[in-house]
Amino acid sequence: MGRKAGIEKSDIAQAAARIADRDGLDAATLSAVARELGIKTPSLYNHVDGLEGLRRLLAIHGSEIVLSDFKAAVDGIEGAEALKALSEADREFASRHPGLYSSFLPAPTEESDPELYTAMAAPAFLVAHVMLDMGIPQEEALHLVRALRALLHGFLELEANRGFGMPIDIDESFDRSVDLMIEAITAAAARHK
């Protein structure tokens, strides 16, 4: 595909992210992004392959932000403390970028889209490396990454969609949920020492 002068993929990704975060992922259409950038919709086809290409670009962009956030979160810490910091960073990202967070599903396979898979897997591999450093074997670490992700995603989706109606502190519920998962991961690490 050719490139239109003055507009880069990063401009498109940032414009689409602003729309998705402000108005929801479904609002980040080609025409909305074109309006945001002050260009005609057909010009976007020089950079992305339709709506599917735009969604792919959003997922890659969001994955890069999450990876950067995760690296900053674990700088100088390890083990259970790092897992807690990663969980908090994930929650902060989902709160700050709800549209980008929504762009992460469905997850691609390595065979279906190697570039997107690599981008989206990078944050998960960082979490896995924390677990590997704790002494958890690789296959078990990958299962535990999935378990932690499932806990976080479920909690964050419920929180974003106001699924917690009881009058108790949501932050405390988040902390307790994450602490329980980290205790289980720490126990798994202890079994392998």
PDB file of C-alpha atoms in Angstrom:
ATOM      1  CA  MET A   1       0.000   0.000   0.000  1.00  0.00           C
ATOM      2  CA  GLY A   2       1.145   3.518  -0.729  1.00  0.00           C
ATOM      3  CA  ARG A   3       1.373   6.225   1.906  1.00  0.00           C
ATOM      4  CA  LYS A   4      -0.302   9.615   1.871  1.00  0.00           C
ATOM      5  CA  ALA A   5       2.065  12.460   2.685  1.00  0.00           C
ATOM      6  CA  GLY A   6       1.594  13.875   6.142  1.00  0.00           C
ATOM      7  CA  ILE A   7      -0.395  10.978   7.627  1.00  0.00           C
ATOM      8  CA  GLU A   8       1.420   8.073   9.258  1.00  0.00           C
ATOM      9  CA  LYS A   9       0.071   4.850  10.727  1.00  0.00           C
ATOM     10  CA  SER A  10       0.894   6.201  14.178  1.00  0.00           C
ATOM     11  CA  ASP A  11      -1.398   9.201  13.506  1.00  0.00           C
ATOM     12  CA  ILE A  12      -4.190   6.848  12.501  1.00  0.00           C
ATOM     13  CA  ALA A  13      -3.646   4.633  15.545  1.00  0.00           C
ATOM     14  CA  GLN A  14      -3.673   7.605  17.921  1.00  0.00           C
ATOM     15  CA  ALA A  15      -6.798   9.091  16.342  1.00  0.00           C
ATOM     16  CA  ALA A  16      -8.605   5.749  16.427  1.00  0.00           C
ATOM     17  CA  ALA A  17      -7.520   5.235  20.047  1.00  0.00           C
ATOM     18  CA  ARG A  18      -8.881   8.648  21.067  1.00  0.00           C
ATOM     19  CA  ILE A  19     -12.232   7.803  19.494  1.00  0.00           C
ATOM     20  CA  ALA A  20     -12.355   4.273  20.912  1.00  0.00           C
ATOM     21  CA  ASP A  21     -11.436   5.434  24.404  1.00  0.00           C
ATOM     22  CA  ARG A  22     -13.901   8.317  24.326  1.00  0.00           C
ATOM     23  CA  ASP A  23     -16.858   6.704  22.519  1.00  0.00           C
ATOM     24  CA  GLY A  24     -16.225   2.937  22.537  1.00  0.00           C
ATOM     25  CA  LEU A  25     -14.466   0.589  20.152  1.00  0.00           C
ATOM     26  CA  ASP A  26     -17.414   0.374  17.759  1.00  0.00           C
ATOM     27  CA  ALA A  27     -17.263   4.155  17.256  1.00  0.00           C
ATOM     28  CA  ALA A  28     -13.718   3.900  15.874  1.00  0.00           C
ATOM     29  CA  THR A  29     -14.782   3.543  12.261  1.00  0.00           C
ATOM     30  CA  LEU A  30     -12.850   4.547   9.171  1.00  0.00           C
ATOM     31  CA  SER A  31     -15.094   7.547   8.604  1.00  0.00           C
ATOM     32  CA  ALA A  32     -14.776   8.685  12.248  1.00  0.00           C
ATOM     33  CA  VAL A  33     -10.984   8.379  12.122  1.00  0.00           C
ATOM     34  CA  ALA A  34     -10.868  10.266   8.829  1.00  0.00           C
ATOM     35  CA  ARG A  35     -12.971  13.077  10.347  1.00  0.00           C
ATOM     36  CA  GLU A  36     -10.685  13.150  13.400  1.00  0.00           C
ATOM     37  CA  LEU A  37      -7.658  13.507  11.113  1.00  0.00           C
ATOM     38  CA  GLY A  38      -9.307  15.959   8.724  1.00  0.00           C
ATOM     39  CA  ILE A  39      -8.885  13.709   5.692  1.00  0.00           C
ATOM     40  CA  LYS A  40     -11.197  11.812   3.359  1.00  0.00           C
ATOM     41  CA  THR A  41     -12.041   8.239   4.304  1.00  0.00           C
ATOM     42  CA  PRO A  42     -10.544   6.674   1.144  1.00  0.00           C
ATOM     43  CA  SER A  43      -7.157   8.130   2.145  1.00  0.00           C
ATOM     44  CA  LEU A  44      -7.055   5.701   5.072  1.00  0.00           C
ATOM     45  CA  TYR A  45      -6.940   2.775   2.659  1.00  0.00           C
ATOM     46  CA  ASN A  46      -3.400   3.872   1.814  1.00  0.00           C
ATOM     47  CA  HIS A  47      -2.469   2.828   5.368  1.00  0.00           C
ATOM     48  CA  VAL A  48      -4.954   0.229   6.642  1.00  0.00           C
ATOM     49  CA  ASP A  49      -6.911  -2.585   5.059  1.00  0.00           C
ATOM     50  CA  GLY A  50     -10.444  -1.551   5.936  1.00  0.00           C
ATOM     51  CA  LEU A  51     -12.072  -1.736   9.350  1.00  0.00           C
ATOM     52  CA  GLU A  52     -10.346  -5.028  10.133  1.00  0.00           C
ATOM     53  CA  GLY A  53      -6.988  -3.397   9.440  1.00  0.00           C
ATOM     54  CA  LEU A  54      -7.921  -0.454  11.650  1.00  0.00           C
ATOM     55  CA  ARG A  55      -8.859  -2.778  14.516  1.00  0.00           C
ATOM     56  CA  ARG A  56      -5.598  -4.662  14.029  1.00  0.00           C
ATOM     57  CA  LEU A  57      -3.667  -1.381  14.158  1.00  0.00           C
ATOM     58  CA  LEU A  58      -5.496  -0.427  17.371  1.00  0.00           C
ATOM     59  CA  ALA A  59      -4.634  -3.759  19.006  1.00  0.00           C
ATOM     60  CA  ILE A  60      -0.965  -3.380  18.096  1.00  0.00           C
ATOM     61  CA  HIS A  61      -0.916   0.220  19.334  1.00  0.00           C
ATOM     62  CA  GLY A  62      -2.613  -0.749  22.593  1.00  0.00           C
ATOM     63  CA  SER A  63      -0.246  -3.685  23.099  1.00  0.00           C
ATOM     64  CA  GLU A  64       2.742  -1.382  22.743  1.00  0.00           C
ATOM     65  CA  ILE A  65       1.325   0.938  25.410  1.00  0.00           C
ATOM     66  CA  VAL A  66       0.569  -1.960  27.767  1.00  0.00           C
ATOM     67  CA  LEU A  67       4.073  -3.358  27.309  1.00  0.00           C
ATOM     68  CA  SER A  68       5.590   0.023  28.103  1.00  0.00           C
ATOM     69  CA  ASP A  69       3.331   0.392  31.161  1.00  0.00           C
ATOM     70  CA  PHE A  70       4.224  -3.119  32.331  1.00  0.00           C
ATOM     71  CA  LYS A  71       7.960  -2.529  31.951  1.00  0.00           C
ATOM     72  CA  ALA A  72       7.691   0.659  33.992  1.00  0.00           C
ATOM     73  CA  ALA A  73       5.593  -1.111  36.627  1.00  0.00           C
ATOM     74  CA  VAL A  74       8.164  -3.845  37.297  1.00  0.00           C
ATOM     75  CA  ASP A  75      11.272  -1.700  37.076  1.00  0.00           C
ATOM     76  CA  GLY A  76      13.422  -2.675  40.061  1.00  0.00           C
ATOM     77  CA  ILE A  77      10.965  -5.132  41.616  1.00  0.00           C
ATOM     78  CA  GLU A  78      10.307  -8.852  41.240  1.00  0.00           C
ATOM     79  CA  GLY A  79       8.201 -11.744  42.471  1.00  0.00           C
ATOM     80  CA  ALA A  80       4.879 -11.145  44.188  1.00  0.00           C
ATOM     81  CA  GLU A  81       5.517  -7.397  44.308  1.00  0.00           C
ATOM     82  CA  ALA A  82       5.989  -7.337  40.523  1.00  0.00           C
ATOM     83  CA  LEU A  83       2.814  -9.360  39.942  1.00  0.00           C
ATOM     84  CA  LYS A  84       0.858  -6.912  42.093  1.00  0.00           C
ATOM     85  CA  ALA A  85       2.341  -3.948  40.192  1.00  0.00           C
ATOM     86  CA  LEU A  86       1.505  -5.581  36.849  1.00  0.00           C
ATOM     87  CA  SER A  87      -2.074  -6.187  37.964  1.00  0.00           C
ATOM     88  CA  GLU A  88      -2.429  -2.560  39.016  1.00  0.00           C
ATOM     89  CA  ALA A  89      -0.882  -1.391  35.726  1.00  0.00           C
ATOM     90  CA  ASP A  90      -3.373  -3.522  33.793  1.00  0.00           C
ATOM     91  CA  ARG A  91      -6.276  -2.018  35.740  1.00  0.00           C
ATOM     92  CA  GLU A  92      -4.951   1.493  35.180  1.00  0.00           C
ATOM     93  CA  PHE A  93      -4.581   0.851  31.451  1.00  0.00           C
ATOM     94  CA  ALA A  94      -8.135  -0.527  31.183  1.00  0.00           C
ATOM     95  CA  SER A  95      -9.464   2.519  33.039  1.00  0.00           C
ATOM     96  CA  ARG A  96      -7.441   5.013  31.008  1.00  0.00           C
ATOM     97  CA  HIS A  97      -7.956   3.262  27.634  1.00  0.00           C
ATOM     98  CA  PRO A  98     -11.271   1.376  27.651  1.00  0.00           C
ATOM     99  CA  GLY A  99     -11.512   1.350  23.862  1.00  0.00           C
ATOM    100  CA  LEU A 100      -7.987   0.083  23.371  1.00  0.00           C
ATOM    101  CA  TYR A 101      -8.575  -2.521  26.070  1.00  0.00           C
ATOM    102  CA  SER A 102     -11.604  -3.753  24.117  1.00  0.00           C
ATOM    103  CA  SER A 103      -9.486  -4.093  20.970  1.00  0.00           C
ATOM    104  CA  PHE A 104      -7.537  -7.010  22.480  1.00  0.00           C
ATOM    105  CA  LEU A 105     -10.285  -9.532  21.745  1.00  0.00           C
ATOM    106  CA  PRO A 106     -10.399 -11.819  19.947  1.00  0.00           C
ATOM    107  CA  ALA A 107      -6.758 -12.797  20.338  1.00  0.00           C
ATOM    108  CA  PRO A 108      -5.000 -13.951  17.160  1.00  0.00           C
ATOM    109  CA  THR A 109      -2.993 -17.121  16.806  1.00  0.00           C
ATOM    110  CA  GLU A 110       0.620 -17.039  15.744  1.00  0.00           C
ATOM    111  CA  GLU A 111      -0.373 -18.695  12.466  1.00  0.00           C
ATOM    112  CA  SER A 112      -3.248 -16.325  11.662  1.00  0.00           C
ATOM    113  CA  ASP A 113      -1.323 -13.067  12.177  1.00  0.00           C
ATOM    114  CA  PRO A 114       2.292 -13.352  13.381  1.00  0.00           C
ATOM    115  CA  GLU A 115       2.830  -9.590  13.795  1.00  0.00           C
ATOM    116  CA  LEU A 116      -0.329  -9.012  15.809  1.00  0.00           C
ATOM    117  CA  TYR A 117       0.274 -12.170  17.839  1.00  0.00           C
ATOM    118  CA  THR A 118       3.800 -11.038  18.721  1.00  0.00           C
ATOM    119  CA  ALA A 119       2.620  -7.561  19.742  1.00  0.00           C
ATOM    120  CA  MET A 120      -0.219  -8.869  21.881  1.00  0.00           C
ATOM    121  CA  ALA A 121       1.850 -11.674  23.421  1.00  0.00           C
ATOM    122  CA  ALA A 122       4.699  -9.391  24.533  1.00  0.00           C
ATOM    123  CA  PRO A 123       2.957  -8.114  27.712  1.00  0.00           C
ATOM    124  CA  ALA A 124       1.913 -11.684  28.617  1.00  0.00           C
ATOM    125  CA  PHE A 125       5.472 -12.905  28.137  1.00  0.00           C
ATOM    126  CA  LEU A 126       6.701 -10.188  30.488  1.00  0.00           C
ATOM    127  CA  VAL A 127       4.286 -11.505  33.130  1.00  0.00           C
ATOM    128  CA  ALA A 128       5.466 -15.050  32.397  1.00  0.00           C
ATOM    129  CA  HIS A 129       9.086 -13.984  32.882  1.00  0.00           C
ATOM    130  CA  VAL A 130       8.245 -12.670  36.353  1.00  0.00           C
ATOM    131  CA  MET A 131       6.800 -16.090  37.148  1.00  0.00           C
ATOM    132  CA  LEU A 132       9.769 -17.916  35.618  1.00  0.00           C
ATOM    133  CA  ASP A 133      12.075 -15.829  37.805  1.00  0.00           C
ATOM    134  CA  MET A 134      10.013 -16.989  40.791  1.00  0.00           C
ATOM    135  CA  GLY A 135      10.938 -20.578  39.888  1.00  0.00           C
ATOM    136  CA  ILE A 136       7.730 -21.642  38.164  1.00  0.00           C
ATOM    137  CA  PRO A 137       8.331 -23.978  35.180  1.00  0.00           C
ATOM    138  CA  GLN A 138       7.490 -22.518  31.763  1.00  0.00           C
ATOM    139  CA  GLU A 139       4.355 -24.526  30.964  1.00  0.00           C
ATOM    140  CA  GLU A 140       2.890 -23.918  34.400  1.00  0.00           C
ATOM    141  CA  ALA A 141       3.793 -20.218  34.165  1.00  0.00           C
ATOM    142  CA  LEU A 142       1.809 -19.924  30.936  1.00  0.00           C
ATOM    143  CA  HIS A 143      -1.231 -21.526  32.584  1.00  0.00           C
ATOM    144  CA  LEU A 144      -0.881 -19.160  35.535  1.00  0.00           C
ATOM    145  CA  VAL A 145      -0.581 -16.157  33.211  1.00  0.00           C
ATOM    146  CA  ARG A 146      -3.906 -17.211  31.696  1.00  0.00           C
ATOM    147  CA  ALA A 147      -5.451 -17.570  35.146  1.00  0.00           C
ATOM    148  CA  LEU A 148      -4.236 -14.119  36.219  1.00  0.00           C
ATOM    149  CA  ARG A 149      -5.432 -12.610  32.950  1.00  0.00           C
ATOM    150  CA  ALA A 150      -8.851 -14.247  33.347  1.00  0.00           C
ATOM    151  CA  LEU A 151      -9.183 -12.864  36.874  1.00  0.00           C
ATOM    152  CA  LEU A 152      -8.117  -9.379  35.811  1.00  0.00           C
ATOM    153  CA  HIS A 153     -10.217  -9.302  32.644  1.00  0.00           C
ATOM    154  CA  GLY A 154     -13.321 -10.491  34.439  1.00  0.00           C
ATOM    155  CA  PHE A 155     -12.878  -7.965  37.229  1.00  0.00           C
ATOM    156  CA  LEU A 156     -12.102  -5.111  34.839  1.00  0.00           C
ATOM    157  CA  GLU A 157     -15.062  -5.894  32.580  1.00  0.00           C
ATOM    158  CA  LEU A 158     -17.401  -5.990  35.569  1.00  0.00           C
ATOM    159  CA  GLU A 159     -15.940  -2.745  36.881  1.00  0.00           C
ATOM    160  CA  ALA A 160     -16.188  -0.982  33.499  1.00  0.00           C
ATOM    161  CA  ASN A 161     -19.794  -2.088  33.042  1.00  0.00           C
ATOM    162  CA  ARG A 162     -20.838  -1.207  36.604  1.00  0.00           C
ATOM    163  CA  GLY A 163     -21.302  -4.840  37.534  1.00  0.00           C
ATOM    164  CA  PHE A 164     -20.442  -4.292  41.180  1.00  0.00           C
ATOM    165  CA  GLY A 165     -23.579  -2.952  42.860  1.00  0.00           C
ATOM    166  CA  MET A 166     -22.906  -3.857  46.479  1.00  0.00           C
ATOM    167  CA  PRO A 167     -21.899  -0.938  48.699  1.00  0.00           C
ATOM    168  CA  ILE A 168     -18.380  -2.136  49.491  1.00  0.00           C
ATOM    169  CA  ASP A 169     -15.077  -0.698  48.316  1.00  0.00           C
ATOM    170  CA  ILE A 170     -14.229  -1.880  44.785  1.00  0.00           C
ATOM    171  CA  ASP A 171     -10.541  -1.075  45.237  1.00  0.00           C
ATOM    172  CA  GLU A 172     -10.403  -3.347  48.269  1.00  0.00           C
ATOM    173  CA  SER A 173     -12.170  -6.094  46.323  1.00  0.00           C
ATOM    174  CA  PHE A 174      -9.621  -5.724  43.527  1.00  0.00           C
ATOM    175  CA  ASP A 175      -6.717  -5.892  45.973  1.00  0.00           C
ATOM    176  CA  ARG A 176      -8.116  -8.955  47.714  1.00  0.00           C
ATOM    177  CA  SER A 177      -8.783 -10.739  44.414  1.00  0.00           C
ATOM    178  CA  VAL A 178      -5.291 -10.058  43.106  1.00  0.00           C
ATOM    179  CA  ASP A 179      -3.713 -10.957  46.464  1.00  0.00           C
ATOM    180  CA  LEU A 180      -5.499 -14.338  46.435  1.00  0.00           C
ATOM    181  CA  MET A 181      -4.197 -15.072  42.937  1.00  0.00           C
ATOM    182  CA  ILE A 182      -0.680 -13.972  43.843  1.00  0.00           C
ATOM    183  CA  GLU A 183      -0.760 -16.182  46.945  1.00  0.00           C
ATOM    184  CA  ALA A 184      -1.626 -19.144  44.702  1.00  0.00           C
ATOM    185  CA  ILE A 185       1.175 -18.248  42.269  1.00  0.00           C
ATOM    186  CA  THR A 186       3.648 -17.840  45.131  1.00  0.00           C
ATOM    187  CA  ALA A 187       2.590 -21.243  46.511  1.00  0.00           C
ATOM    188  CA  ALA A 188       3.144 -22.766  43.063  1.00  0.00           C
ATOM    189  CA  ALA A 189       6.617 -21.246  42.978  1.00  0.00           C
ATOM    190  CA  ALA A 190       7.397 -22.648  46.441  1.00  0.00           C
ATOM    191  CA  ARG A 191       6.466 -26.165  45.291  1.00  0.00           C
ATOM    192  CA  HIS A 192       9.225 -25.990  42.668  1.00  0.00           C
ATOM    193  CA  LYS A 193      12.053 -24.831  44.942  1.00  0.00           C
TER     194      LYS A 193
END
